[in-house]
Every structure is written in structure tokens, then in C-alpha cells.
Coordinates of C-alpha atoms in Angstrom, one line a residue:
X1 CA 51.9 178.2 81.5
X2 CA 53.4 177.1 78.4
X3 CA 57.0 178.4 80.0
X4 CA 56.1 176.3 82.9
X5 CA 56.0 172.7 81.0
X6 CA 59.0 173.7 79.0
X7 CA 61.0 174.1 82.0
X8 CA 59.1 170.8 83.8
X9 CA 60.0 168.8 80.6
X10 CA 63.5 170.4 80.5
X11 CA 64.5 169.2 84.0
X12 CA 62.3 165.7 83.4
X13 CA 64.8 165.4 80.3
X14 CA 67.9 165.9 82.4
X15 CA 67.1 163.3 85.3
X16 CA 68.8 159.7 85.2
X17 CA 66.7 156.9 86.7
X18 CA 68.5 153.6 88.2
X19 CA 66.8 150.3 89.0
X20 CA 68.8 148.1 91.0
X21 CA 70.2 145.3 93.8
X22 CA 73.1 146.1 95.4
X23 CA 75.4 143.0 95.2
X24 CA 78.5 141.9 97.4
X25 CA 80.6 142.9 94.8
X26 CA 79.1 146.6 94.7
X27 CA 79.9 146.9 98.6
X28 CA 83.2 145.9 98.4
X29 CA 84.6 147.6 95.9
X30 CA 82.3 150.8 97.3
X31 CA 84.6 149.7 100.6
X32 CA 87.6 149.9 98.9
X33 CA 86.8 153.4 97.0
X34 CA 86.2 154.9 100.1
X35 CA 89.3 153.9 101.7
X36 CA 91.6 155.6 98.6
X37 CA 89.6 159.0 99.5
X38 CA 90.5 159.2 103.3
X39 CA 93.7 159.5 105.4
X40 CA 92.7 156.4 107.9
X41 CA 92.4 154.4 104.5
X42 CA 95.7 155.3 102.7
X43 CA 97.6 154.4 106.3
X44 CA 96.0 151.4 106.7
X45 CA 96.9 150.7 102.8
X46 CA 100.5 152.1 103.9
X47 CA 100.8 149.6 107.0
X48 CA 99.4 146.8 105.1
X49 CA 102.3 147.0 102.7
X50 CA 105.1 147.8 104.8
X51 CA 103.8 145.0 106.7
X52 CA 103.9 142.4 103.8
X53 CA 107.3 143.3 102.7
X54 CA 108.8 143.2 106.3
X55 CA 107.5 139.9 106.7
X56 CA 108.5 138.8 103.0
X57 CA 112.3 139.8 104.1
X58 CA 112.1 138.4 107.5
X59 CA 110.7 135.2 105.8
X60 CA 113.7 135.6 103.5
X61 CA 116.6 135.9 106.0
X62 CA 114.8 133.1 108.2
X63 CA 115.5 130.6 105.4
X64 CA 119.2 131.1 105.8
X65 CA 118.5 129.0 109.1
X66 CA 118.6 125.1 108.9
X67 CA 115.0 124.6 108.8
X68 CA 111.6 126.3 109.5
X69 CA 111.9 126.3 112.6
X70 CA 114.2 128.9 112.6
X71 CA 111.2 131.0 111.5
X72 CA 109.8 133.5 114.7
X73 CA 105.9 133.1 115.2
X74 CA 105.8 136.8 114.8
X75 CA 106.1 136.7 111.2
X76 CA 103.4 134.2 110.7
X77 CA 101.2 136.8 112.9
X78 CA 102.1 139.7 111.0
X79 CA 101.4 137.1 107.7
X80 CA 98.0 136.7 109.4
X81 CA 97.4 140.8 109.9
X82 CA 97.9 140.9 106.6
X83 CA 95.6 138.8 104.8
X84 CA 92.8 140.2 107.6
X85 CA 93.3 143.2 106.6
X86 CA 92.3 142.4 102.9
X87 CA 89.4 140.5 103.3
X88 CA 88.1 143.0 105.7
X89 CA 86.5 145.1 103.2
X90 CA 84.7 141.6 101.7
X91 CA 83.6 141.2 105.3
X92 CA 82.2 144.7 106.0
X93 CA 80.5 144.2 102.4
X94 CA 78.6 140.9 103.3
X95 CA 77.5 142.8 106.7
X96 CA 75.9 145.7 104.5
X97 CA 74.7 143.4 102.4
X98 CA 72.3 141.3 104.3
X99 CA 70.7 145.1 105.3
X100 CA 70.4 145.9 101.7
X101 CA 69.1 142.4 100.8
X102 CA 65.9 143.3 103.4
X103 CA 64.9 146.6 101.3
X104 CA 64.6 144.7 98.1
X105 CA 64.8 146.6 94.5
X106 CA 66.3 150.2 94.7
X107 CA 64.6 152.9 92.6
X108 CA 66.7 155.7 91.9
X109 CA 66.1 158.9 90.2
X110 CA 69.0 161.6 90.1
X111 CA 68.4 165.5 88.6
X112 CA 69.1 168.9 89.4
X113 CA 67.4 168.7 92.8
X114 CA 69.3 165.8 94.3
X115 CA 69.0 161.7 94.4
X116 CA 65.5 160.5 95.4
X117 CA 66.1 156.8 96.7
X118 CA 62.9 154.2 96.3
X119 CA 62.6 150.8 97.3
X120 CA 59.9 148.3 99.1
X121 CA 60.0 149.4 102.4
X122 CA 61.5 153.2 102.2
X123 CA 61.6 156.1 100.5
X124 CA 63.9 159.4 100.7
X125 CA 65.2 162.4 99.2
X126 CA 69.1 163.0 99.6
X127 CA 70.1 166.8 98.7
X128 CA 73.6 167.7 97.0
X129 CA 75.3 169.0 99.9
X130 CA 74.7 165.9 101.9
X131 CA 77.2 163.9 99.5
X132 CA 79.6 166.8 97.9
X133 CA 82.5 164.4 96.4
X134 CA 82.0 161.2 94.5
X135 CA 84.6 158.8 92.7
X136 CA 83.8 156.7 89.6
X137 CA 84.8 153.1 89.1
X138 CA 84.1 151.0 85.8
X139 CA 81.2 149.3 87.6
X140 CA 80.1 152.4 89.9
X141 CA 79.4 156.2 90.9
X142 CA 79.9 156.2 94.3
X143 CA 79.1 159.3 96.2
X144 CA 81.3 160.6 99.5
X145 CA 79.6 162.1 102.5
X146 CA 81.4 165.6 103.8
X147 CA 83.2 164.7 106.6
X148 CA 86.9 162.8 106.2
X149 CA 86.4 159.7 107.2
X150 CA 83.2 159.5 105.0
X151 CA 80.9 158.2 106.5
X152 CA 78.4 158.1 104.1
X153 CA 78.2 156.4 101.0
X154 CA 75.8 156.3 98.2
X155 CA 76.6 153.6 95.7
X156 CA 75.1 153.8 91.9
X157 CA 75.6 151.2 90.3
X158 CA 76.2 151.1 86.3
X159 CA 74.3 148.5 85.1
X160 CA 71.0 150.4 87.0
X161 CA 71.2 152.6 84.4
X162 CA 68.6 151.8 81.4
X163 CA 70.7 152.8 78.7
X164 CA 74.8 153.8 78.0
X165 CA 74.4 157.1 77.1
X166 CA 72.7 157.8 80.7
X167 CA 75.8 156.8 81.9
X168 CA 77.3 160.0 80.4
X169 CA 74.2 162.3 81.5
X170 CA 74.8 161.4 85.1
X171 CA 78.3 161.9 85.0
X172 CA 77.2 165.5 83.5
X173 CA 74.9 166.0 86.5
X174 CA 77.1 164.6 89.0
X175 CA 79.8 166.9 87.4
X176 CA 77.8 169.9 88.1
X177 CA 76.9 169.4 92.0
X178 CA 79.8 167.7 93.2
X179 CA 83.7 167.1 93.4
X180 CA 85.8 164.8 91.5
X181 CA 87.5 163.1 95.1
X182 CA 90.4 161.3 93.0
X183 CA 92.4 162.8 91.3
X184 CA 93.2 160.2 88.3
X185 CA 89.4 160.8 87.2
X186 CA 89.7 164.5 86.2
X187 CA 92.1 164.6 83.3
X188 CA 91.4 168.3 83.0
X189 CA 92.5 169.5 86.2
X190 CA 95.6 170.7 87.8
X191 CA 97.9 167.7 88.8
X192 CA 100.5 169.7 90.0
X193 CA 101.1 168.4 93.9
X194 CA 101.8 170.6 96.5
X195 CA 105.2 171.1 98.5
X196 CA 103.8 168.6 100.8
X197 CA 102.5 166.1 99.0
X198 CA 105.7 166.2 97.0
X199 CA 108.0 165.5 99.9
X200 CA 105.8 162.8 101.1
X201 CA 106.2 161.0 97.5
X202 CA 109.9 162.0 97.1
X203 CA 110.2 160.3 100.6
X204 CA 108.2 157.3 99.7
X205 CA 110.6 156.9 96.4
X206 CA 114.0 157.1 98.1
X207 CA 112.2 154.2 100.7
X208 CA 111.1 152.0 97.7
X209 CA 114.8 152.5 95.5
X210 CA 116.4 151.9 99.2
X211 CA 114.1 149.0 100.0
X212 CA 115.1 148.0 96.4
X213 CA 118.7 148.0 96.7
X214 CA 118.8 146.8 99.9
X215 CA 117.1 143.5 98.8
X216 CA 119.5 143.6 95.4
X217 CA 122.5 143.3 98.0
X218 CA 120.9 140.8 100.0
X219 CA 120.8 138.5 97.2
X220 CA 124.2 139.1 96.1
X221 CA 125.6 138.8 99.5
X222 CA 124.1 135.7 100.4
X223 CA 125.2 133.6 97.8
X224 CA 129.3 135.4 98.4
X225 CA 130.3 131.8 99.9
X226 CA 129.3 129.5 97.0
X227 CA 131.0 131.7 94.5
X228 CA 134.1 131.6 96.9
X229 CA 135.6 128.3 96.7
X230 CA 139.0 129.1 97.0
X231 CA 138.8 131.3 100.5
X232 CA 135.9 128.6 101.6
X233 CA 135.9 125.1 100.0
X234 CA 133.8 122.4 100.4
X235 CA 129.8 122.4 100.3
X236 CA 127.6 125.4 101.3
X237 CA 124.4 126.3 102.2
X238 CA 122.1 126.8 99.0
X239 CA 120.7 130.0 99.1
X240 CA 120.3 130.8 95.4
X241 CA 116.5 130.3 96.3
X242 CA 116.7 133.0 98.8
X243 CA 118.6 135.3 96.5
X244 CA 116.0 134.9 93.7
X245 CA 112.9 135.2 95.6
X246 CA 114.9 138.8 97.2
X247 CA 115.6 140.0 93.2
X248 CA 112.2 139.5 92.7
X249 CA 111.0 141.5 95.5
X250 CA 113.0 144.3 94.7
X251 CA 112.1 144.9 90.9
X252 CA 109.1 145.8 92.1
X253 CA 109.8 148.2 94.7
X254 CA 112.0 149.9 91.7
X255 CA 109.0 149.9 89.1
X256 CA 106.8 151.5 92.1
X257 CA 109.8 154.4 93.0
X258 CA 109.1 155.2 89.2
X259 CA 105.5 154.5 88.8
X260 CA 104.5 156.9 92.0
X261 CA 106.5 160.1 89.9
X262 CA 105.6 159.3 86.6
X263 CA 103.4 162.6 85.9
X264 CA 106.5 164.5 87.8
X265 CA 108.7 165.4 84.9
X266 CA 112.1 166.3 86.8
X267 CA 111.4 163.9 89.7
X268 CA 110.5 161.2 86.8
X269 CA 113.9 161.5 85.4
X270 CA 116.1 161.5 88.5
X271 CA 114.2 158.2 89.6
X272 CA 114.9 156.6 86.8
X273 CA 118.7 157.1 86.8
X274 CA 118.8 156.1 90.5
X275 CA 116.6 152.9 89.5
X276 CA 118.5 152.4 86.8
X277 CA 121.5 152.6 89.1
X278 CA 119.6 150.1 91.4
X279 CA 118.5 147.5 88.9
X280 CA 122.3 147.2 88.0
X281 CA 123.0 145.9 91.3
X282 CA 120.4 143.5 90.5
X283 CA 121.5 142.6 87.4
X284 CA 124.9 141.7 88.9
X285 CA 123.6 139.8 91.7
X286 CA 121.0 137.5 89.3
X287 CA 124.9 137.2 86.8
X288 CA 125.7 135.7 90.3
X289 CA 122.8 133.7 90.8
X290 CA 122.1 131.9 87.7
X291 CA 124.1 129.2 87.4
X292 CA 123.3 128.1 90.7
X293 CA 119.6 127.7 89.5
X294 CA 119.6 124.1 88.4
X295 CA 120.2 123.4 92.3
X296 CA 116.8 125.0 93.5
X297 CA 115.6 122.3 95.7
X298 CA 119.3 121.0 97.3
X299 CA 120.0 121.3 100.5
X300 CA 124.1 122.2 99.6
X301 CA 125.9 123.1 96.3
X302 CA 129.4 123.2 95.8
X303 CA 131.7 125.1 92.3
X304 CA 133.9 122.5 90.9
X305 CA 137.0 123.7 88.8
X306 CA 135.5 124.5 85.4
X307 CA 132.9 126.6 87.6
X308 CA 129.6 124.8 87.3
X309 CA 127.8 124.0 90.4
X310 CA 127.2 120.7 91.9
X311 CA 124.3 120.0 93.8
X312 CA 123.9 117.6 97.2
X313 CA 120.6 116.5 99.2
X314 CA 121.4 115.2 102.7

């Protein structure tokens, strides 16, 4: 009997107990945690971007027209698709949050056996293998049902927890029933990406340095008339504006080409010489653009003699 209550208090002293309300704020970035975990989430993620930086350079060469309404309707759509697609994970988290406001206080208490859930009007028992990956935010443990979309979601909110030190003891019991599902939260583990994975980033890099210098050239080319006075004289369109807003588009699709391979030691280097290769394009395209700055809201600039720029307003 006395081996009995040792092992009862042993597993009593290794349980974490939770009292909380889920919030809007829980939910959504539960929402967003989920969508880094599954395929569907990191191609939406994918199209979102691609979509925001095609409209960002349609934007761009629709400024070289003579007014905004040079600017196709499809771009303001795509604008639109865009910001839907961000607040949709606010939206979904209001919608779960009016069912969670109708069971009241959550009770939670997590040990070897599984997560017992307790609030006003319910009560269950959730075993291990229901939910066998979780991620951890700074705010959350959230917990991953099996299948790949993930379907189910258990969110555990931090500041349930009655103490800071819990907050390491369910880590240490989560640790032992279930699977780390991102990566960046296991510093121990193996890194190393497969073949596939590291074609898909190698792929993703030469698109981001190409989408880079592509933008780097846009701004250099479309300010070639202004800095030509002798082949074309007289005023010219001012699209120094244009030209900046395209340099600083493409720094960041340089720093990203680096940033997705910086734990890749041989792809890490070569990206950096071909971005550093890139940003020199930049560099001489913003030499070009400079000293048309001053003009940033004129219509027409034209380079006198000594080589400054005048500007005009018509």
C-alpha cells in the first residue's frame, strides 16, 4: 500500500494544471501556428506573397503611365486578395471565439495519462495519440491533431499556468508524449534538410536573388532618360520615385535569399556572393537615383550642365 501512494503522489507531482479563457488573440495566433505546420498553409503563405510582390511591381510599372488611371483594376483585386487573406485568420478566431465564450472558464490538467479538459458545461478526457505533434509560441502550447491538415487543435495557454516553473514541467511532459512539429523549437535535433527540401529552398533563393535583381534593373533602367540629356534633352518623366520604391523592394528579397540558407553552410556562402553581386546592381542604380531625390513630388525633371536636376510641376 505504501508503494501505491508513492507512485499516486509521484504522478500527482508530475501533472500541470491550467485555468483559463481563451481570448481572440489565443485563436488567432493558434490559426496562424497551425498554418506553418501544414502544406495547404505554407502555399497559401507562398501565394499570398508572390501575390503582394506581383502587385507591388505591377503597381510600380503602372506609375510610369500619366496618371492612375493607367493602373488595371486587377491589381487593386489582387491588393484586395491580399489583405483578405491576412485578416482571415482574425476572422476564423472571432468565429471560435464566440463558441469558447459559451463554455466559460477552462480547467485543464495535463500528466502522464493525457489532458483532462473542465469547464461549466463539459468535461473530457483527450489521450496522447489523439494530438501527437504540438508547437510552442511565447504565449502558447498548442497541440496538432494527426492528420495533415490538422484538424484539431488544443490550445494551452501560458498564462493558465499557476506558476513559471510549470511552464518548464509541461514542456517536459509534452516532450515525452509528443513531437516537436517545427523545426526552429528543437535546437537538439537534426537540421540537416533533405535532397528535396533542399532543392525547393535552393529554388526559392535563385527566385528571390532573381526577383531582386530584376527590381535593381528596373530602377536603374527607368530613370536611363533623365541621366541622358545629351541623346534626349529637354524635360522627362520623374520616375526617381518609382526607382526608389523598386530598390527598396529588392533589398528585401536579397536579405530573404540569405536568410532562408543561413543554417546551410555551403549554400550560405554562395548566396551571399550572388547577393552580394546583386546588391551592387543596387548600389549603382540608387548612385543613379539620388540626386534626383530632391524632385520626389514633380511631375518632370530635367539635368542642367553642372549636372543637378531641375524640377517642374505642370
Amino acid at each position: 500500500m505504501a508503494e501505491g501512494r508513492e507512485a499516486t503522489d509521484a504522478v500527482a507531482e508530475r501533472r500541470v494544471e491550467l485555468a483559463y479563457r481563451h481570448t481572440v488573440d489565443d485563436l488567432a495566433a493558434a490559426i496562424r501556428t497551425r498554418a506553418k505546420t501544414t502544406r495547404a498553409g505554407l502555399v497559401r503563405r507562398r501565394l499570398r506573397i508572390f501575390t503582394l510582390v506581383v502587385t507591388a511591381v505591377g503597381f510600380l510599372l503602372s506609375t510610369l503611365g500619366d496618371g492612375l488611371g493607367d493602373t488595371p483594376w486587377q491589381l487593386y483585386l489582387a491588393l484586395a486578395f491580399v489583405a483578405f487573406m491576412t485578416v482571415v485568420p482574425r476572422l476564423q478566431a472571432r468565429q471560435l471565439h464566440r463558441l469558447s465564450e459559451r463554455q466559460g472558464d477552462f480547467r485543464v490538467v495535463v500528466d502522464e495519462t493525457g489532458i483532462r479538459l473542465t469547464t461549466a458545461h463539459s468535461s473530457g478526457t483527450l489521450d496522447w495519440h489523439l494530438y501527437p505533434r504540438y508547437v510552442e509560441t511565447p504565449e502558447l502550447y498548442v497541440l496538432l491533431s494527426a492528420d495533415k491538415s490538422a484538424v484539431g487543435v488544443v490550445v494551452l495557454p501560458k498564462r493558465g499556468l499557476s506558476s513559471p516553473e510549470d511552464a518548464g514541467r509541461l514542456r517536459a511532459i509534452l516532450d515525452r508524449h509528443l513531437v516537436r512539429a517545427d523545426a526552429d523549437a528543437a535546437p537538439d535535433t537534426d537540421r540537416t534538410p533533405s535532397r528535396g527540401q533542399a532543392v525547393r529552398r535552393g529554388a526559392g533563393v535563385v527566385g528571390l536573388l532573381l526577383l531582386g535583381l530584376v527590381l535593381f534593373f528596373f530602377a536603374y533602367a527607368a530613370v536611363q532618360k533623365a541621366t541622358n540629356p545629351d541623346a534626349l534633352p529637354g524635360l522627362q518623366h520623374n520616375n526617381a520615385p518609382v526607382s526608389a520604391i523598386a530598390l527598396i523592394l529588392g533589398v528585401p528579397a536579397v536579405v530573404g535569399a540569405w536568410w532562408a540558407v543561413r543554417r546551410m553552410k555551403v549554400m550560405r556562402i554562395v548566396t551571399a556572393v550572388l547577393a552580394a553581386a546583386v546588391l551592387l546592381v543596387g548600389g549603382a542604380a540608387l548612385y543613379r537615383i539620388g540626386p534626383m531625390l530632391h524632385c520626389w513630388g514633380s511631375d518632370r525633371i530635367t539635368q542642367g550642365p553642372d549636372g543637378d536636376y531641375a524640377c517642374y510641376d505642370f
